[in-house]
Short mmCIF file of C-alpha atoms in Angstrom, two decimals:
data_model
loop_
_atom_site.label_atom_id
_atom_site.label_comp_id
_atom_site.label_asym_id
_atom_site.label_seq_id
_atom_site.Cartn_x
_atom_site.Cartn_y
_atom_site.Cartn_z
CA MET R 2 92.40 79.18 8.28
CA ASP R 3 92.21 82.79 6.91
CA LYS R 4 94.77 82.98 4.70
CA LEU R 5 92.72 79.51 3.35
CA VAL R 6 89.71 81.14 2.72
CA THR R 7 91.34 84.43 1.24
CA ARG R 8 92.64 81.80 -1.51
CA THR R 9 89.22 80.32 -2.12
CA THR R 10 87.98 82.78 -5.09
CA SER R 11 86.91 80.03 -7.12
CA PRO R 12 82.63 80.47 -7.88
CA PHE R 13 82.74 76.71 -9.17
CA ARG R 14 80.69 75.15 -6.55
CA ARG R 15 81.04 70.76 -6.86
CA TYR R 16 77.39 69.18 -7.39
CA LEU R 17 77.11 67.88 -3.82
CA PHE R 18 77.36 71.29 -2.31
CA ASP R 19 73.81 72.09 -2.38
CA GLU R 20 72.81 68.65 -1.13
CA ILE R 21 74.58 68.33 1.77
CA PRO R 22 72.52 69.16 4.67
CA TRP R 23 74.84 71.93 5.98
CA ASN R 24 72.58 72.09 9.44
CA THR R 25 72.76 69.41 10.89
CA ARG R 26 74.65 68.71 14.03
CA MET R 27 76.87 66.42 12.26
CA VAL R 28 78.39 65.85 8.85
CA GLY R 29 80.88 63.63 6.98
CA ILE R 30 82.00 64.28 3.66
CA VAL R 31 83.96 61.23 2.47
CA GLY R 32 85.52 60.47 -0.65
CA PRO R 33 89.05 59.51 -2.28
CA ARG R 34 92.07 61.83 -2.78
CA GLY R 35 91.86 64.78 -4.97
CA VAL R 36 88.39 65.33 -5.65
CA GLY R 37 88.09 68.13 -3.91
CA LYS R 38 86.65 68.11 -0.35
CA SER R 39 88.99 70.65 1.24
CA THR R 40 87.62 73.20 -0.85
CA LEU R 41 84.16 72.34 -0.50
CA LEU R 42 84.52 72.99 3.38
CA LEU R 43 86.57 76.47 2.40
CA GLN R 44 83.92 77.79 0.36
CA ARG R 45 81.25 76.77 2.56
CA ILE R 46 83.37 78.67 5.46
CA LYS R 47 83.82 81.49 3.09
CA GLU R 48 79.63 81.84 1.90
CA GLN R 49 79.09 81.67 5.46
CA GLN R 50 81.09 84.01 7.34
CA GLY R 51 78.71 86.59 9.25
CA ASN R 52 76.18 84.01 9.91
CA GLY R 53 78.13 82.32 13.19
CA LYS R 54 81.48 81.52 14.02
CA TYR R 55 83.46 78.77 11.92
CA LEU R 56 86.77 77.31 12.38
CA TYR R 57 88.41 74.97 9.69
CA VAL R 58 91.60 72.99 10.99
CA SER R 59 93.16 69.91 9.30
CA ALA R 60 93.57 66.62 11.22
CA ASP R 61 97.48 66.05 10.21
CA ASN R 62 98.16 69.92 11.79
CA ILE R 63 101.29 70.46 14.36
CA TYR R 64 98.65 71.71 16.46
CA PHE R 65 97.46 67.91 17.62
CA THR R 66 100.93 66.39 18.79
CA ASN R 67 99.82 68.13 21.57
CA HIS R 68 96.50 69.17 21.89
CA THR R 69 93.18 66.81 21.10
CA LEU R 70 89.82 67.37 19.07
CA VAL R 71 88.02 67.19 22.22
CA ASN R 72 89.95 69.97 23.73
CA LEU R 73 89.78 72.40 20.57
CA ALA R 74 86.42 72.11 20.21
CA ASN R 75 85.73 73.11 23.81
CA GLU R 76 87.92 76.09 23.61
CA PHE R 77 86.08 76.68 20.52
CA VAL R 78 82.69 76.95 22.04
CA LYS R 79 83.86 79.23 24.77
CA ASP R 80 84.70 81.75 22.30
CA ASN R 81 81.40 81.23 20.81
CA GLY R 82 82.46 79.30 18.20
CA THR R 83 79.19 77.57 16.57
CA HIS R 84 80.66 75.63 13.32
CA LEU R 85 83.64 73.36 13.18
CA PHE R 86 85.03 72.02 10.24
CA VAL R 87 88.08 69.18 10.56
CA ASP R 88 89.54 67.82 7.29
CA GLU R 89 91.26 64.26 7.11
CA VAL R 90 90.12 63.13 10.25
CA HIS R 91 91.49 60.03 8.92
CA LYS R 92 94.47 61.41 9.98
CA TYR R 93 93.92 61.73 13.51
CA PRO R 94 94.01 58.68 15.99
CA HIS R 95 90.95 58.04 17.51
CA TRP R 96 88.78 60.25 15.38
CA SER R 97 85.11 58.58 16.04
CA ARG R 98 85.94 58.21 19.90
CA GLU R 99 86.88 61.94 20.08
CA LEU R 100 83.99 63.43 17.25
CA LYS R 101 81.46 61.03 19.57
CA ASN R 102 82.02 62.97 22.63
CA ILE R 103 82.44 65.95 21.23
CA TYR R 104 78.59 65.33 19.55
CA ASP R 105 77.77 64.46 23.13
CA GLU R 106 79.26 67.39 25.24
CA GLN R 107 78.72 70.04 22.73
CA PRO R 108 74.92 69.91 22.00
CA ASP R 109 74.99 73.77 19.77
CA LEU R 110 78.25 72.74 17.93
CA HIS R 111 78.02 72.26 14.41
CA ILE R 112 80.72 69.34 13.03
CA VAL R 113 81.79 69.08 9.26
CA PHE R 114 84.44 66.06 8.58
CA THR R 115 86.00 64.69 5.88
CA GLY R 116 88.03 62.21 5.43
CA SER R 117 89.26 59.25 3.22
CA SER R 118 86.52 57.03 1.56
CA VAL R 119 87.97 54.15 2.99
CA LEU R 120 86.67 55.24 6.53
CA ASP R 121 84.13 53.45 8.03
CA ILE R 122 82.36 55.24 10.92
CA LEU R 123 80.47 51.73 11.84
CA HIS R 124 83.39 50.40 12.88
CA GLY R 125 85.73 52.68 14.30
CA GLU R 126 86.37 52.77 18.13
CA ALA R 127 82.62 54.80 18.33
CA ASP R 128 79.95 53.96 15.97
CA LEU R 129 79.05 57.48 14.65
CA SER R 130 76.35 55.99 12.74
CA ARG R 131 73.23 57.19 14.47
CA ARG R 132 74.84 60.86 14.70
CA THR R 133 76.36 61.29 11.86
CA LEU R 134 74.41 62.34 7.64
CA MET R 135 77.20 60.32 5.58
CA ARG R 136 77.51 61.96 1.93
CA THR R 137 80.53 60.67 -0.81
CA MET R 138 81.69 62.51 -2.90
CA GLN R 139 82.99 61.75 -6.71
CA GLY R 140 85.07 63.36 -8.65
CA LEU R 141 84.06 65.66 -11.32
CA SER R 142 81.70 64.47 -13.94
CA PHE R 143 81.71 66.02 -17.71
CA ARG R 144 79.44 68.84 -16.93
CA GLU R 145 81.46 70.27 -14.43
CA PHE R 146 84.48 69.76 -16.12
CA LEU R 147 83.09 71.78 -18.58
CA GLU R 148 82.06 74.89 -15.93
CA LEU R 149 85.44 74.13 -14.14
CA ASN R 150 87.73 74.14 -17.22
CA HIS R 151 85.71 76.28 -19.75
CA GLY R 152 83.03 78.15 -18.45
CA ILE R 153 80.66 76.26 -20.30
CA ILE R 154 77.09 75.73 -17.38
CA SER R 155 74.67 73.78 -17.68
CA PRO R 156 72.24 71.79 -15.76
CA ALA R 157 72.38 67.95 -14.65
CA TYR R 158 69.82 66.20 -16.51
CA MET R 159 67.40 63.40 -14.76
CA LEU R 160 68.27 59.80 -16.75
CA ASP R 161 64.74 60.12 -18.30
CA GLU R 162 66.03 63.66 -19.82
CA ILE R 163 68.36 62.51 -21.37
CA VAL R 164 66.85 59.29 -23.06
CA GLN R 165 64.00 61.44 -24.51
CA HIS R 166 66.55 64.11 -25.92
CA LYS R 167 66.04 66.96 -23.54
CA VAL R 168 69.76 67.52 -23.49
CA ASP R 169 70.30 71.55 -24.92
CA LEU R 170 73.87 72.76 -24.29
CA ARG R 171 73.60 75.32 -26.95
CA ASP R 172 76.61 76.70 -25.41
CA LEU R 173 78.73 74.18 -27.21
CA GLN R 174 78.49 73.16 -30.26
CA HIS R 175 80.81 70.47 -30.90
CA PRO R 176 81.39 68.88 -27.69
CA LEU R 177 83.96 66.31 -28.42
CA PRO R 178 87.17 67.70 -28.38
CA LEU R 179 86.35 69.12 -24.74
CA PHE R 180 84.66 65.36 -24.47
CA GLN R 181 88.25 63.21 -25.41
CA GLN R 182 89.96 66.18 -22.69
CA TYR R 183 87.63 65.08 -20.33
CA LEU R 184 88.40 61.17 -20.66
CA LYS R 185 92.31 61.70 -20.37
CA GLU R 186 92.62 64.01 -17.55
CA GLY R 187 89.34 65.67 -16.45
CA TYR R 188 87.63 63.58 -13.89
CA TYR R 189 90.17 65.53 -10.81
CA PRO R 190 89.76 68.85 -10.39
CA PHE R 191 93.73 69.85 -10.15
CA SER R 192 94.15 68.65 -13.14
CA LYS R 193 95.25 71.95 -14.56
CA GLU R 194 98.15 72.19 -12.48
CA ASP R 195 101.50 71.62 -13.81
CA GLY R 196 102.78 67.41 -13.36
CA PHE R 197 99.10 65.94 -13.55
CA TYR R 198 100.20 62.60 -14.07
CA GLU R 199 103.00 62.91 -11.58
CA ARG R 200 100.34 64.17 -9.01
CA LEU R 201 98.01 61.28 -9.85
CA GLN R 202 100.08 58.44 -9.62
CA GLN R 203 101.26 60.24 -5.94
CA ILE R 204 97.70 59.83 -5.51
CA ILE R 205 97.50 56.24 -5.73
CA SER R 206 100.60 55.68 -4.14
CA LEU R 207 99.09 56.94 -0.64
CA THR R 208 95.72 55.70 -1.55
CA LEU R 209 97.59 52.00 -1.30
CA ASP R 210 100.59 52.70 1.22
CA MET R 211 98.91 54.85 3.66
CA ASP R 212 95.26 54.89 3.70
CA ILE R 213 93.94 51.30 2.65
CA LEU R 214 96.91 50.08 4.97
CA GLN R 215 96.48 52.97 8.15
CA TYR R 216 92.62 52.48 8.42
CA ALA R 217 92.27 48.74 6.88
CA ASP R 218 94.28 47.76 9.83
CA LEU R 219 96.27 45.88 7.36
CA ARG R 220 99.94 44.56 7.58
CA ALA R 221 102.54 46.51 5.44
CA SER R 222 103.28 43.56 3.25
CA THR R 223 99.49 43.70 1.59
CA ALA R 224 100.48 47.04 -0.82
CA ALA R 225 102.67 45.40 -2.53
CA LYS R 226 99.71 42.54 -3.33
CA LEU R 227 97.57 45.48 -3.53
CA LYS R 228 99.38 47.20 -6.33
CA LEU R 229 100.01 43.97 -8.17
CA LEU R 230 95.98 43.59 -8.49
CA LEU R 231 95.81 46.87 -9.18
CA THR R 232 98.08 46.78 -12.08
CA ILE R 233 96.39 43.18 -13.14
CA ILE R 234 92.82 44.94 -13.77
CA ALA R 235 94.87 48.35 -15.13
CA GLN R 236 95.82 45.82 -18.28
CA LEU R 237 92.84 44.23 -18.31
CA ALA R 238 89.68 46.37 -17.17
CA PRO R 239 86.67 45.62 -17.66
CA TYR R 240 88.10 42.20 -16.50
CA LYS R 241 85.78 39.62 -15.56
CA PRO R 242 87.08 38.25 -12.19
CA ASN R 243 88.37 34.67 -11.92
CA MET R 244 89.04 35.00 -7.93
CA THR R 245 91.40 31.46 -8.09
CA ASP R 246 93.66 33.14 -10.99
CA LEU R 247 93.85 36.18 -9.02
CA ALA R 248 95.07 34.22 -5.97
CA SER R 249 97.49 32.37 -7.85
CA GLU R 250 99.16 35.76 -9.66
CA ILE R 251 99.32 38.16 -6.45
CA GLY R 252 100.27 34.96 -4.21
CA VAL R 253 97.04 35.08 -1.84
CA SER R 254 94.49 32.90 -0.59
CA LYS R 255 91.47 32.99 -2.72
CA ASN R 256 89.54 34.15 0.50
CA ASN R 257 91.38 37.31 0.52
CA ILE R 258 90.84 38.79 -2.94
CA GLN R 259 87.47 40.07 -2.66
CA ASP R 260 88.08 41.78 0.73
CA TYR R 261 91.15 43.49 -1.51
CA LEU R 262 88.69 44.49 -4.05
CA SER R 263 86.29 46.01 -1.85
CA LEU R 264 88.76 48.22 -0.13
CA LEU R 265 90.46 48.91 -4.11
CA GLU R 266 86.94 49.92 -4.73
CA ARG R 267 86.07 52.03 -1.84
CA ALA R 268 89.14 53.91 -2.14
CA GLY R 269 88.66 55.29 -5.06
CA LEU R 270 90.64 53.08 -7.35
CA ILE R 271 88.01 50.48 -9.04
CA ALA R 272 84.76 49.75 -9.42
CA GLN R 273 82.63 46.05 -9.15
CA LEU R 274 79.61 46.15 -11.70
CA HIS R 275 77.21 43.59 -9.75
CA ASP R 276 74.23 41.46 -11.40
CA ASP R 277 70.55 42.23 -10.62
CA VAL R 278 69.18 40.44 -7.35
CA GLY R 279 66.17 41.51 -6.86
CA GLY R 280 66.91 45.04 -7.46
CA ILE R 281 69.50 45.57 -5.45
CA ARG R 282 72.93 45.90 -6.58
CA LEU R 283 75.46 45.02 -4.12
CA LEU R 284 73.98 41.92 -3.50
CA GLY R 285 74.47 41.08 -7.20
CA LYS R 286 77.94 38.68 -8.31
CA VAL R 287 80.24 40.42 -9.72
CA MET R 288 80.15 41.01 -13.13
CA LYS R 289 83.04 42.74 -14.39
CA VAL R 290 85.98 44.75 -12.99
CA TYR R 291 86.71 48.18 -14.07
CA LEU R 292 89.04 50.80 -12.91
CA ASP R 293 87.66 53.52 -11.45
CA ASN R 294 87.46 56.32 -14.02
CA PRO R 295 88.63 56.66 -17.59
CA THR R 296 91.14 59.24 -16.44
CA LEU R 297 92.97 56.45 -13.61
CA MET R 298 92.88 54.53 -17.07
CA TYR R 299 95.17 57.03 -19.05
CA ALA R 300 97.22 57.19 -16.10
CA LEU R 301 97.77 53.59 -16.00
CA SER R 302 97.45 52.17 -18.83
CA GLY R 303 101.05 53.24 -19.93
CA GLU R 304 99.47 53.64 -23.66
CA ASN R 305 96.79 54.18 -24.83
CA PRO R 306 94.15 52.23 -23.44
CA ASN R 307 91.77 50.19 -25.43
CA ILE R 308 89.31 52.82 -26.07
CA GLY R 309 85.86 50.50 -25.86
CA ASN R 310 87.03 50.23 -22.32
CA VAL R 311 87.30 53.90 -21.79
CA ARG R 312 83.80 54.08 -23.05
CA GLU R 313 82.56 51.42 -20.84
CA THR R 314 84.40 53.05 -17.66
CA PHE R 315 83.00 56.36 -18.92
CA PHE R 316 79.33 55.40 -18.72
CA TYR R 317 79.62 53.29 -15.67
CA ASN R 318 81.87 55.72 -13.76
CA GLN R 319 79.35 59.15 -14.58
CA MET R 320 76.03 56.93 -14.09
CA ARG R 321 76.56 55.53 -10.99
CA VAL R 322 76.10 58.06 -8.71
CA ARG R 323 72.92 58.91 -9.37
CA GLN R 324 71.61 55.26 -10.16
CA ASP R 325 71.97 51.90 -9.06
CA VAL R 326 73.99 50.16 -12.56
CA THR R 327 74.05 46.51 -13.33
CA ALA R 328 75.49 44.46 -15.15
CA SER R 329 73.38 42.67 -18.07
CA LYS R 330 72.38 39.83 -19.09
CA GLU R 331 71.59 41.10 -22.96
CA SER R 332 74.26 43.90 -23.71
CA ASP R 333 76.24 46.70 -21.30
CA PHE R 334 74.28 47.66 -18.67
CA ARG R 335 71.03 48.03 -17.03
CA ILE R 336 69.54 50.73 -15.10
CA GLY R 337 65.86 50.27 -13.89
CA LYS R 338 63.60 49.77 -16.74
CA TYR R 339 66.29 50.90 -19.56
CA THR R 340 69.16 48.57 -21.26
CA PHE R 341 71.83 50.23 -22.82
CA GLU R 342 74.98 49.20 -25.15
CA ILE R 343 78.34 51.17 -25.53
CA GLY R 344 80.47 51.44 -28.76
CA GLY R 345 81.20 53.42 -31.76
CA ARG R 346 79.83 55.88 -34.07
CA LYS R 347 79.20 52.20 -36.42
CA LYS R 348 77.80 50.56 -33.48
CA GLY R 349 74.64 48.70 -35.12
CA GLN R 350 71.55 47.62 -33.31
CA LYS R 351 71.85 43.87 -33.85
CA GLN R 352 71.99 43.43 -29.81
CA ILE R 353 69.34 45.14 -28.70
CA GLU R 354 66.61 45.06 -31.80
CA ASN R 355 64.24 42.73 -29.42
CA LEU R 356 64.43 44.76 -26.69
CA THR R 357 61.81 47.44 -25.21
CA ASP R 358 63.34 50.54 -23.34
CA ALA R 359 66.70 49.83 -24.97
CA TYR R 360 69.45 52.13 -26.08
CA ILE R 361 72.31 52.21 -28.41
CA VAL R 362 75.03 54.80 -26.64
CA LYS R 363 77.44 56.15 -29.02
CA ASP R 364 80.91 57.90 -28.70
CA ASP R 365 81.83 59.66 -31.77
CA ILE R 366 78.43 61.46 -32.41
CA GLU R 367 77.23 65.20 -31.39
CA TYR R 368 72.63 64.05 -31.52
CA ALA R 369 70.69 62.15 -30.13
CA HIS R 370 68.22 60.58 -32.78
CA ASP R 371 65.59 57.53 -31.92
CA ASN R 372 67.06 54.98 -29.35
CA THR R 373 70.69 56.43 -30.39
CA ILE R 374 72.34 58.67 -27.46
CA PRO R 375 75.87 60.25 -27.43
CA LEU R 376 77.62 58.84 -24.97
CA TRP R 377 78.60 61.93 -23.90
CA MET R 378 75.30 63.47 -22.62
CA PHE R 379 75.58 60.70 -19.98
CA GLY R 380 78.22 62.81 -17.82
CA LEU R 381 75.53 65.32 -17.61
CA ASN R 382 73.79 63.53 -14.97
CA TYR R 383 75.27 65.36 -12.17
#
């Protein structure tokens, strides 16, 4: 742990860092592979050294071949330990049952754990929902990418501030070149490392072959079907799903398709856009299926993806972190009272000309005017 904390030197903090209730007795942080959950824990430990006694462990450490989490926690508390951080808890058998026991038996111990976004704390061996505050971590926003990779610092802007032209990014006079870089590789914090796309392909494979199968308790033969389903979506996204056709293409029952789509979405590989049913997004019918983020589109397409699809994917990916985004009958997206139509520089007003609180979101422009807003600005929302 000391070596890992010493190597954690970046002053950059993910958007979620200041939103986590660190002083709560048990916090769970879930999210797709590669978005920086482990670094988040190590940064917190480094920041708080001297304010208690901290221990970081990874649940796949060889130590746990003949020790349990419960025993570790008990020994740690006897040594005046106050904060236990368990990384990748999904790699530890019976994780939910043992965390429940630790929570109940060690009332003075604070526990933070990270895990795959496929994890469901309600359906483990023990129900942790009453004991744990859960937070989901997404990949980098365009705002975070600018800070991490280029040292350009900006506040996060609320949606109302973006549509009211209140974005002020004086340190970046010409955002479009960096925005194009972000779309291709900026969603994942490890994009500066050698072999980025190879590493991303490995993450995709591990997510399909290990995370989804192991933690959703599916058979190994399902991995091939999930890969085929993801390949179909990558070629067609944004894709209006036809469950019968998808079932026929991958050779499964139509009833299984929605379960597979939900697993791919929870794993951070796709995103489903629903229509608006009483303002409750997840109750609506699935209108389109997207790849989760533009960087995945470039990794999986095998060639340059359709730029119109990239634009829609970016907007949905960035805006859903803070808002409920639904399909719009008149245009591309609806967020509360606002309607958004996404396009390039030449996109016209015709589609929204009779709507109130409606905006044209254009790629390839630098500045907002009237009801036209640059696409890149929506990457400053978190």
